[in-house]
Amino acid sequence: MSLRMGTEELAWLAEGSRLFAAGAGESSYNLSRDWAGSVAGAGVTLVAPEELPSGTLCVAISLAGSTTALGEQLPGGEEPARAVRALERRLGERAGAVTALNLAAENALIPFIGAAELGVPMIDGDGSGRVFPLVEQTTYALGGMSPTPLALAGASGELVLLETASDRVEELLRPVVLSVGGWAVAACYPMPAGDLARVLVPGTVSLLLRAGVPGAPRSVAAPYGVRTLCRGEIQAVEGSMRPESDLALPSSPSSIVVQETEGLRRLVRLEAHNEIALALADGAAVAMAPDQICLISTTDGMVVDVDKAEPGLQVEVMVLKAAPVWHTERGLALGGLSAFGIPL
């Protein structure tokens, strides 16, 4: 059943989108929230793909690149619409709805902005049910949908159309994003609503709306369940022992060591490459990708980005269960430990 998202619902969406969002910058998040508020107008309609005619063209919209760069280089304001219009010109068809790659902070707000600018509905769901660092790490891809053709709109008026094999998208996309200032808006994964209904992680926008209501528990934002692995203090942050990794990921591998301060008082080691992919407690694996592992600061309740973890910080380690499709053979190949270069 469709829902009209006005300014109140936008505030809930914005709050819910931060609850498990690693890598979200304060300035870029605030900018995206203000940007969404400035174009919200009469609101955006939230729909399930099944509510649309099956042939309706749906397009995923996402931030590509660095949230830090977004906070430093302000948008012109029409990047989502320009990217979608470029894709429409390539396909010779108008988009009837937009959807999200994932719903972490800015990536939940940019599809809202695109829907408002284009005057089309936003789909209630996303392409991961959690967050992955690469464009091709989506349930859309697992369902056989291609991220290309992909249109990229930069803040200084740049417009780039990318067509390539799915496994080369990230290789070609990152240098282009860097060349236009470190961030851009991508319009990708064009598909009919009938296919989107098949490959989507459904209902996740509605969950964020519920989770963003003041007083709602954080767990509401986790579509497949969440558990607390431990509470403790970060003892050390170490460099990777595998510098030879050739993955095209945006940050270097590292390890975070947490000393549990209650319960069994275990030593928990978190292995990260852009995000935490593996948790070991006293040497035994206790959580791993494709499930999402988050560090939550017990001081302010915010997610601690891997690159900002430091000794002495009091944290809660939480594990979000991934959508069932991520635990299939294909899902594990695309989003499991091997995708992060960690053998086990």
GROMACS .gro file of C-alpha atoms in nm:
model
  344
    1MET     CA    1   0.000   0.000   0.000
    2SER     CA    2   0.146   0.336  -0.105
    3LEU     CA    3   0.247   0.604   0.147
    4ARG     CA    4   0.306   0.974   0.096
    5MET     CA    5   0.637   1.080   0.253
    6GLY     CA    6   0.626   1.444   0.357
    7THR     CA    7   0.862   1.646   0.576
    8GLU     CA    8   0.785   1.446   0.891
    9GLU     CA    9   0.842   1.113   0.716
   10LEU     CA   10   1.160   1.251   0.560
   11ALA     CA   11   1.291   1.329   0.908
   12TRP     CA   12   1.215   0.972   1.017
   13LEU     CA   13   1.381   0.830   0.706
   14ALA     CA   14   1.690   1.044   0.767
   15GLU     CA   15   1.719   0.932   1.130
   16GLY     CA   16   1.655   0.566   1.053
   17SER     CA   17   1.910   0.567   0.772
   18ARG     CA   18   2.196   0.648   1.013
   19LEU     CA   19   2.137   0.371   1.265
   20PHE     CA   20   2.365   0.115   1.095
   21ALA     CA   21   2.539   0.338   0.839
   22ALA     CA   22   2.917   0.303   0.844
   23GLY     CA   23   3.116   0.565   0.657
   24ALA     CA   24   2.855   0.840   0.675
   25GLY     CA   25   3.010   1.183   0.720
   26GLU     CA   26   2.837   1.437   0.942
   27SER     CA   27   2.866   1.723   0.693
   28SER     CA   28   2.757   1.515   0.392
   29TYR     CA   29   2.465   1.366   0.584
   30ASN     CA   30   2.344   1.709   0.697
   31LEU     CA   31   2.389   1.843   0.344
   32SER     CA   32   2.187   1.553   0.199
   33ARG     CA   33   1.915   1.598   0.459
   34ASP     CA   34   1.887   1.971   0.387
   35TRP     CA   35   1.895   1.901   0.013
   36ALA     CA   36   1.610   1.650   0.046
   37GLY     CA   37   1.411   1.895   0.257
   38SER     CA   38   1.455   2.168  -0.002
   39VAL     CA   39   1.298   1.960  -0.280
   40ALA     CA   40   1.042   1.762  -0.078
   41GLY     CA   41   0.755   1.992  -0.174
   42ALA     CA   42   0.428   1.802  -0.142
   43GLY     CA   43   0.618   1.483  -0.068
   44VAL     CA   44   0.721   1.161  -0.241
   45THR     CA   45   0.502   0.855  -0.285
   46LEU     CA   46   0.649   0.531  -0.148
   47VAL     CA   47   0.527   0.222  -0.333
   48ALA     CA   48   0.600  -0.148  -0.360
   49PRO     CA   49   0.706  -0.249  -0.711
   50GLU     CA   50   0.404  -0.479  -0.732
   51GLU     CA   51   0.181  -0.170  -0.721
   52LEU     CA   52   0.325  -0.047  -1.053
   53PRO     CA   53   0.254  -0.183  -1.400
   54SER     CA   54   0.506  -0.464  -1.451
   55GLY     CA   55   0.673  -0.289  -1.745
   56THR     CA   56   0.739   0.038  -1.559
   57LEU     CA   57   1.107   0.136  -1.592
   58CYS     CA   58   1.271   0.161  -1.250
   59VAL     CA   59   1.618   0.308  -1.195
   60ALA     CA   60   1.848   0.281  -0.894
   61ILE     CA   61   2.002   0.606  -0.771
   62SER     CA   62   2.306   0.618  -0.546
   63LEU     CA   63   2.593   0.833  -0.431
   64ALA     CA   64   2.916   0.721  -0.597
   65GLY     CA   65   3.244   0.811  -0.432
   66SER     CA   66   3.335   0.982  -0.108
   67THR     CA   67   3.096   1.126   0.148
   68THR     CA   68   3.381   1.353   0.257
   69ALA     CA   69   3.405   1.493  -0.096
   70LEU     CA   70   3.028   1.550  -0.101
   71GLY     CA   71   3.058   1.753   0.218
   72GLU     CA   72   3.334   1.965   0.066
   73GLN     CA   73   3.213   2.009  -0.293
   74LEU     CA   74   2.850   2.119  -0.285
   75PRO     CA   75   2.603   1.975  -0.536
   76GLY     CA   76   2.446   2.184  -0.807
   77GLY     CA   77   2.115   2.036  -0.697
   78GLU     CA   78   2.003   1.850  -1.008
   79GLU     CA   79   2.253   1.563  -1.015
   80PRO     CA   80   1.999   1.280  -0.953
   81ALA     CA   81   1.760   1.409  -1.219
   82ARG     CA   82   2.043   1.469  -1.471
   83ALA     CA   83   2.176   1.116  -1.423
   84VAL     CA   84   1.832   0.959  -1.468
   85ARG     CA   85   1.750   1.174  -1.772
   86ALA     CA   86   2.078   1.068  -1.935
   87LEU     CA   87   1.989   0.705  -1.877
   88GLU     CA   88   1.643   0.766  -2.021
   89ARG     CA   89   1.794   0.913  -2.336
   90ARG     CA   90   2.016   0.608  -2.375
   91LEU     CA   91   1.725   0.368  -2.324
   92GLY     CA   92   1.464   0.568  -2.514
   93GLU     CA   93   1.219   0.530  -2.226
   94ARG     CA   94   1.100   0.736  -1.931
   95ALA     CA   95   1.165   0.615  -1.576
   96GLY     CA   96   0.848   0.558  -1.376
   97ALA     CA   97   1.007   0.505  -1.034
   98VAL     CA   98   1.342   0.518  -0.855
   99THR     CA   99   1.490   0.274  -0.610
  100ALA     CA  100   1.798   0.259  -0.384
  101LEU     CA  101   2.115   0.052  -0.401
  102ASN     CA  102   2.131   0.062  -0.022
  103LEU     CA  103   1.975   0.278   0.247
  104ALA     CA  104   2.275   0.399   0.445
  105ALA     CA  105   2.251   0.771   0.530
  106GLU     CA  106   2.309   0.968   0.207
  107ASN     CA  107   2.209   0.670  -0.006
  108ALA     CA  108   1.862   0.670   0.150
  109LEU     CA  109   1.816   1.043   0.090
  110ILE     CA  110   1.948   1.074  -0.266
  111PRO     CA  111   1.676   0.844  -0.412
  112PHE     CA  112   1.420   1.057  -0.225
  113ILE     CA  113   1.572   1.366  -0.385
  114GLY     CA  114   1.564   1.202  -0.728
  115ALA     CA  115   1.199   1.095  -0.686
  116ALA     CA  116   1.102   1.448  -0.579
  117GLU     CA  117   1.290   1.613  -0.867
  118LEU     CA  118   1.151   1.373  -1.127
  119GLY     CA  119   0.798   1.356  -0.987
  120VAL     CA  120   0.798   0.975  -0.968
  121PRO     CA  121   0.748   0.729  -0.679
  122MET     CA  122   1.026   0.585  -0.466
  123ILE     CA  123   1.030   0.207  -0.424
  124ASP     CA  124   0.989   0.060  -0.075
  125GLY     CA  125   1.300  -0.154  -0.068
  126ASP     CA  126   1.664  -0.157  -0.177
  127GLY     CA  127   1.928  -0.365  -0.345
  128SER     CA  128   2.115  -0.503  -0.046
  129GLY     CA  129   1.924  -0.504   0.285
  130ARG     CA  130   2.254  -0.384   0.433
  131VAL     CA  131   2.556  -0.201   0.289
  132PHE     CA  132   2.827  -0.327   0.054
  133PRO     CA  133   3.108  -0.112  -0.087
  134LEU     CA  134   3.084  -0.208  -0.456
  135VAL     CA  135   2.815  -0.121  -0.712
  136GLU     CA  136   2.790  -0.481  -0.828
  137GLN     CA  137   2.740  -0.616  -0.473
  138THR     CA  138   2.360  -0.606  -0.483
  139THR     CA  139   2.064  -0.839  -0.478
  140TYR     CA  140   1.985  -0.686  -0.817
  141ALA     CA  141   2.304  -0.842  -0.955
  142LEU     CA  142   2.230  -1.171  -0.778
  143GLY     CA  143   1.897  -1.171  -0.959
  144GLY     CA  144   2.067  -1.139  -1.297
  145MET     CA  145   2.020  -0.764  -1.351
  146SER     CA  146   2.304  -0.554  -1.493
  147PRO     CA  147   2.419  -0.227  -1.334
  148THR     CA  148   2.479  -0.086  -1.683
  149PRO     CA  149   2.412   0.122  -1.875
  150LEU     CA  150   2.506   0.354  -1.589
  151ALA     CA  151   2.488   0.733  -1.600
  152LEU     CA  152   2.702   0.948  -1.372
  153ALA     CA  153   2.631   1.314  -1.297
  154GLY     CA  154   2.901   1.529  -1.135
  155ALA     CA  155   2.864   1.848  -0.933
  156SER     CA  156   3.030   2.067  -1.197
  157GLY     CA  157   2.800   1.962  -1.478
  158GLU     CA  158   2.983   1.648  -1.590
  159LEU     CA  159   2.777   1.365  -1.738
  160VAL     CA  160   2.930   1.026  -1.814
  161LEU     CA  161   2.758   0.719  -1.960
  162LEU     CA  162   2.923   0.388  -1.879
  163GLU     CA  163   2.859   0.060  -2.057
  164THR     CA  164   3.073  -0.240  -1.971
  165ALA     CA  165   3.059  -0.589  -1.827
  166SER     CA  166   2.925  -0.600  -1.471
  167ASP     CA  167   3.254  -0.716  -1.324
  168ARG     CA  168   3.437  -0.412  -1.466
  169VAL     CA  169   3.201  -0.141  -1.343
  170GLU     CA  170   3.392  -0.059  -1.027
  171GLU     CA  171   3.728  -0.065  -1.208
  172LEU     CA  172   3.609   0.200  -1.454
  173LEU     CA  173   3.380   0.395  -1.223
  174ARG     CA  174   3.625   0.493  -0.949
  175PRO     CA  175   3.876   0.683  -1.169
  176VAL     CA  176   3.589   0.873  -1.331
  177VAL     CA  177   3.442   0.968  -0.994
  178LEU     CA  178   3.782   1.091  -0.874
  179SER     CA  179   3.823   1.298  -1.189
  180VAL     CA  180   3.493   1.483  -1.134
  181GLY     CA  181   3.574   1.581  -0.775
  182GLY     CA  182   3.547   1.265  -0.568
  183TRP     CA  183   3.171   1.218  -0.576
  184ALA     CA  184   2.884   1.196  -0.824
  185VAL     CA  185   2.532   1.058  -0.845
  186ALA     CA  186   2.491   0.731  -1.032
  187ALA     CA  187   2.173   0.614  -1.205
  188CYS     CA  188   2.202   0.243  -1.273
  189TYR     CA  189   2.035  -0.100  -1.276
  190PRO     CA  190   1.753   0.002  -1.513
  191MET     CA  191   1.485  -0.268  -1.501
  192PRO     CA  192   1.109  -0.322  -1.529
  193ALA     CA  193   0.906  -0.315  -1.208
  194GLY     CA  194   0.825  -0.683  -1.258
  195ASP     CA  195   1.195  -0.774  -1.237
  196LEU     CA  196   1.256  -0.532  -0.951
  197ALA     CA  197   0.986  -0.704  -0.746
  198ARG     CA  198   1.177  -1.030  -0.791
  199VAL     CA  199   1.525  -0.905  -0.695
  200LEU     CA  200   1.448  -0.636  -0.436
  201VAL     CA  201   1.495  -0.661  -0.060
  202PRO     CA  202   1.138  -0.548   0.013
  203GLY     CA  203   0.999  -0.309   0.271
  204THR     CA  204   1.327  -0.167   0.396
  205VAL     CA  205   1.232   0.199   0.350
  206SER     CA  206   0.923   0.142   0.565
  207LEU     CA  207   1.144  -0.012   0.833
  208LEU     CA  208   1.369   0.294   0.838
  209LEU     CA  209   1.067   0.519   0.869
  210ARG     CA  210   0.954   0.322   1.174
  211ALA     CA  211   1.304   0.310   1.321
  212GLY     CA  212   1.349   0.685   1.279
  213VAL     CA  213   1.048   0.775   1.494
  214PRO     CA  214   1.177   0.920   1.824
  215GLY     CA  215   1.198   0.649   2.089
  216ALA     CA  216   1.192   0.355   1.847
  217PRO     CA  217   1.449   0.081   1.915
  218ARG     CA  218   1.748   0.058   1.681
  219SER     CA  219   1.662  -0.305   1.602
  220VAL     CA  220   1.356  -0.194   1.401
  221ALA     CA  221   1.593  -0.087   1.120
  222ALA     CA  222   1.729  -0.443   1.076
  223PRO     CA  223   1.504  -0.631   0.831
  224TYR     CA  224   1.634  -0.979   0.915
  225GLY     CA  225   1.732  -0.937   1.279
  226VAL     CA  226   2.023  -0.799   1.480
  227ARG     CA  227   2.224  -0.924   1.776
  228THR     CA  228   2.478  -0.769   2.010
  229LEU     CA  229   2.806  -0.957   1.984
  230CYS     CA  230   2.983  -0.778   2.268
  231ARG     CA  231   3.039  -0.452   2.453
  232GLY     CA  232   3.388  -0.338   2.526
  233GLU     CA  233   3.678  -0.100   2.471
  234ILE     CA  234   3.893  -0.073   2.161
  235GLN     CA  235   4.245  -0.176   2.261
  236ALA     CA  236   4.428  -0.145   1.931
  237VAL     CA  237   4.388  -0.063   1.563
  238GLU     CA  238   4.640  -0.245   1.349
  239GLY     CA  239   4.744  -0.242   0.983
  240SER     CA  240   4.672  -0.537   0.760
  241MET     CA  241   4.902  -0.837   0.736
  242ARG     CA  242   4.788  -0.878   0.372
  243PRO     CA  243   4.917  -0.572   0.182
  244GLU     CA  244   4.920  -0.770  -0.139
  245SER     CA  245   4.541  -0.759  -0.163
  246ASP     CA  246   4.439  -0.653  -0.512
  247LEU     CA  247   4.073  -0.575  -0.443
  248ALA     CA  248   3.951  -0.244  -0.584
  249LEU     CA  249   3.815  -0.132  -0.247
  250PRO     CA  250   3.841   0.226  -0.125
  251SER     CA  251   4.034   0.173   0.198
  252SER     CA  252   4.320  -0.042   0.324
  253PRO     CA  253   4.271  -0.359   0.528
  254SER     CA  254   4.301  -0.324   0.905
  255SER     CA  255   4.226  -0.501   1.233
  256ILE     CA  256   4.044  -0.363   1.536
  257VAL     CA  257   4.092  -0.532   1.873
  258VAL     CA  258   3.813  -0.495   2.131
  259GLN     CA  259   3.841  -0.608   2.493
  260GLU     CA  260   3.503  -0.722   2.620
  261THR     CA  261   3.416  -0.543   2.946
  262GLU     CA  262   3.134  -0.771   3.061
  263GLY     CA  263   3.024  -1.130   3.027
  264LEU     CA  264   3.307  -1.363   2.922
  265ARG     CA  265   3.552  -1.070   2.884
  266ARG     CA  266   3.672  -1.209   2.553
  267LEU     CA  267   3.924  -1.049   2.321
  268VAL     CA  268   3.737  -0.974   2.000
  269ARG     CA  269   3.931  -0.909   1.681
  270LEU     CA  270   3.754  -0.740   1.389
  271GLU     CA  271   3.904  -0.778   1.044
  272ALA     CA  272   3.810  -0.492   0.813
  273HIS     CA  273   3.852  -0.394   0.450
  274ASN     CA  274   3.641  -0.082   0.401
  275GLU     CA  275   3.394  -0.248   0.637
  276ILE     CA  276   3.420  -0.512   0.907
  277ALA     CA  277   3.399  -0.849   0.736
  278LEU     CA  278   3.497  -1.092   1.013
  279ALA     CA  279   3.476  -1.105   1.393
  280LEU     CA  280   3.690  -1.346   1.595
  281ALA     CA  281   3.636  -1.396   1.970
  282ASP     CA  282   3.937  -1.555   2.140
  283GLY     CA  283   4.039  -1.683   1.797
  284ALA     CA  284   3.705  -1.838   1.699
  285ALA     CA  285   3.491  -1.692   1.419
  286VAL     CA  286   3.167  -1.557   1.568
  287ALA     CA  287   3.035  -1.337   1.283
  288MET     CA  288   3.126  -1.277   0.922
  289ALA     CA  289   3.015  -1.131   0.589
  290PRO     CA  290   2.768  -1.132   0.429
  291ASP     CA  291   2.615  -1.039   0.765
  292GLN     CA  292   2.695  -0.676   0.849
  293ILE     CA  293   2.915  -0.610   1.154
  294CYS     CA  294   2.890  -0.263   1.306
  295LEU     CA  295   3.075  -0.075   1.575
  296ILE     CA  296   2.837   0.147   1.773
  297SER     CA  297   2.978   0.412   2.007
  298THR     CA  298   2.821   0.373   2.351
  299THR     CA  299   2.882   0.743   2.412
  300ASP     CA  300   2.653   0.885   2.144
  301GLY     CA  301   2.498   0.579   1.978
  302MET     CA  302   2.655   0.659   1.641
  303VAL     CA  303   2.816   0.406   1.409
  304VAL     CA  304   3.196   0.425   1.423
  305ASP     CA  305   3.355   0.421   1.080
  306VAL     CA  306   3.641   0.174   1.042
  307ASP     CA  307   3.879   0.458   0.953
  308LYS     CA  308   3.787   0.647   1.272
  309ALA     CA  309   3.818   0.363   1.524
  310GLU     CA  310   4.077   0.442   1.791
  311PRO     CA  311   4.201   0.289   2.119
  312GLY     CA  312   4.001   0.380   2.428
  313LEU     CA  313   3.668   0.412   2.250
  314GLN     CA  314   3.380   0.234   2.424
  315VAL     CA  315   3.177   0.039   2.168
  316GLU     CA  316   2.904  -0.213   2.115
  317VAL     CA  317   2.960  -0.464   1.834
  318MET     CA  318   2.634  -0.547   1.659
  319VAL     CA  319   2.566  -0.800   1.382
  320LEU     CA  320   2.286  -0.753   1.128
  321LYS     CA  321   2.164  -1.068   0.961
  322ALA     CA  322   2.184  -1.040   0.581
  323ALA     CA  323   1.893  -1.119   0.351
  324PRO     CA  324   1.860  -1.493   0.279
  325VAL     CA  325   1.980  -1.450  -0.081
  326TRP     CA  326   2.321  -1.342   0.052
  327HIS     CA  327   2.362  -1.680   0.220
  328THR     CA  328   2.322  -1.874  -0.104
  329GLU     CA  329   2.627  -1.998  -0.295
  330ARG     CA  330   2.610  -1.703  -0.537
  331GLY     CA  331   2.546  -1.458  -0.256
  332LEU     CA  332   2.847  -1.578  -0.059
  333ALA     CA  333   3.068  -1.551  -0.369
  334LEU     CA  334   2.961  -1.189  -0.423
  335GLY     CA  335   2.934  -1.068  -0.062
  336GLY     CA  336   3.103  -1.325   0.161
  337LEU     CA  337   3.452  -1.329   0.306
  338SER     CA  338   3.620  -1.418  -0.023
  339ALA     CA  339   3.483  -1.097  -0.178
  340PHE     CA  340   3.679  -0.902   0.085
  341GLY     CA  341   3.997  -1.101   0.028
  342ILE     CA  342   3.978  -1.282   0.363
  343PRO     CA  343   4.033  -1.660   0.350
  344LEU     CA  344   3.882  -1.876   0.622
   0.00000   0.00000   0.00000
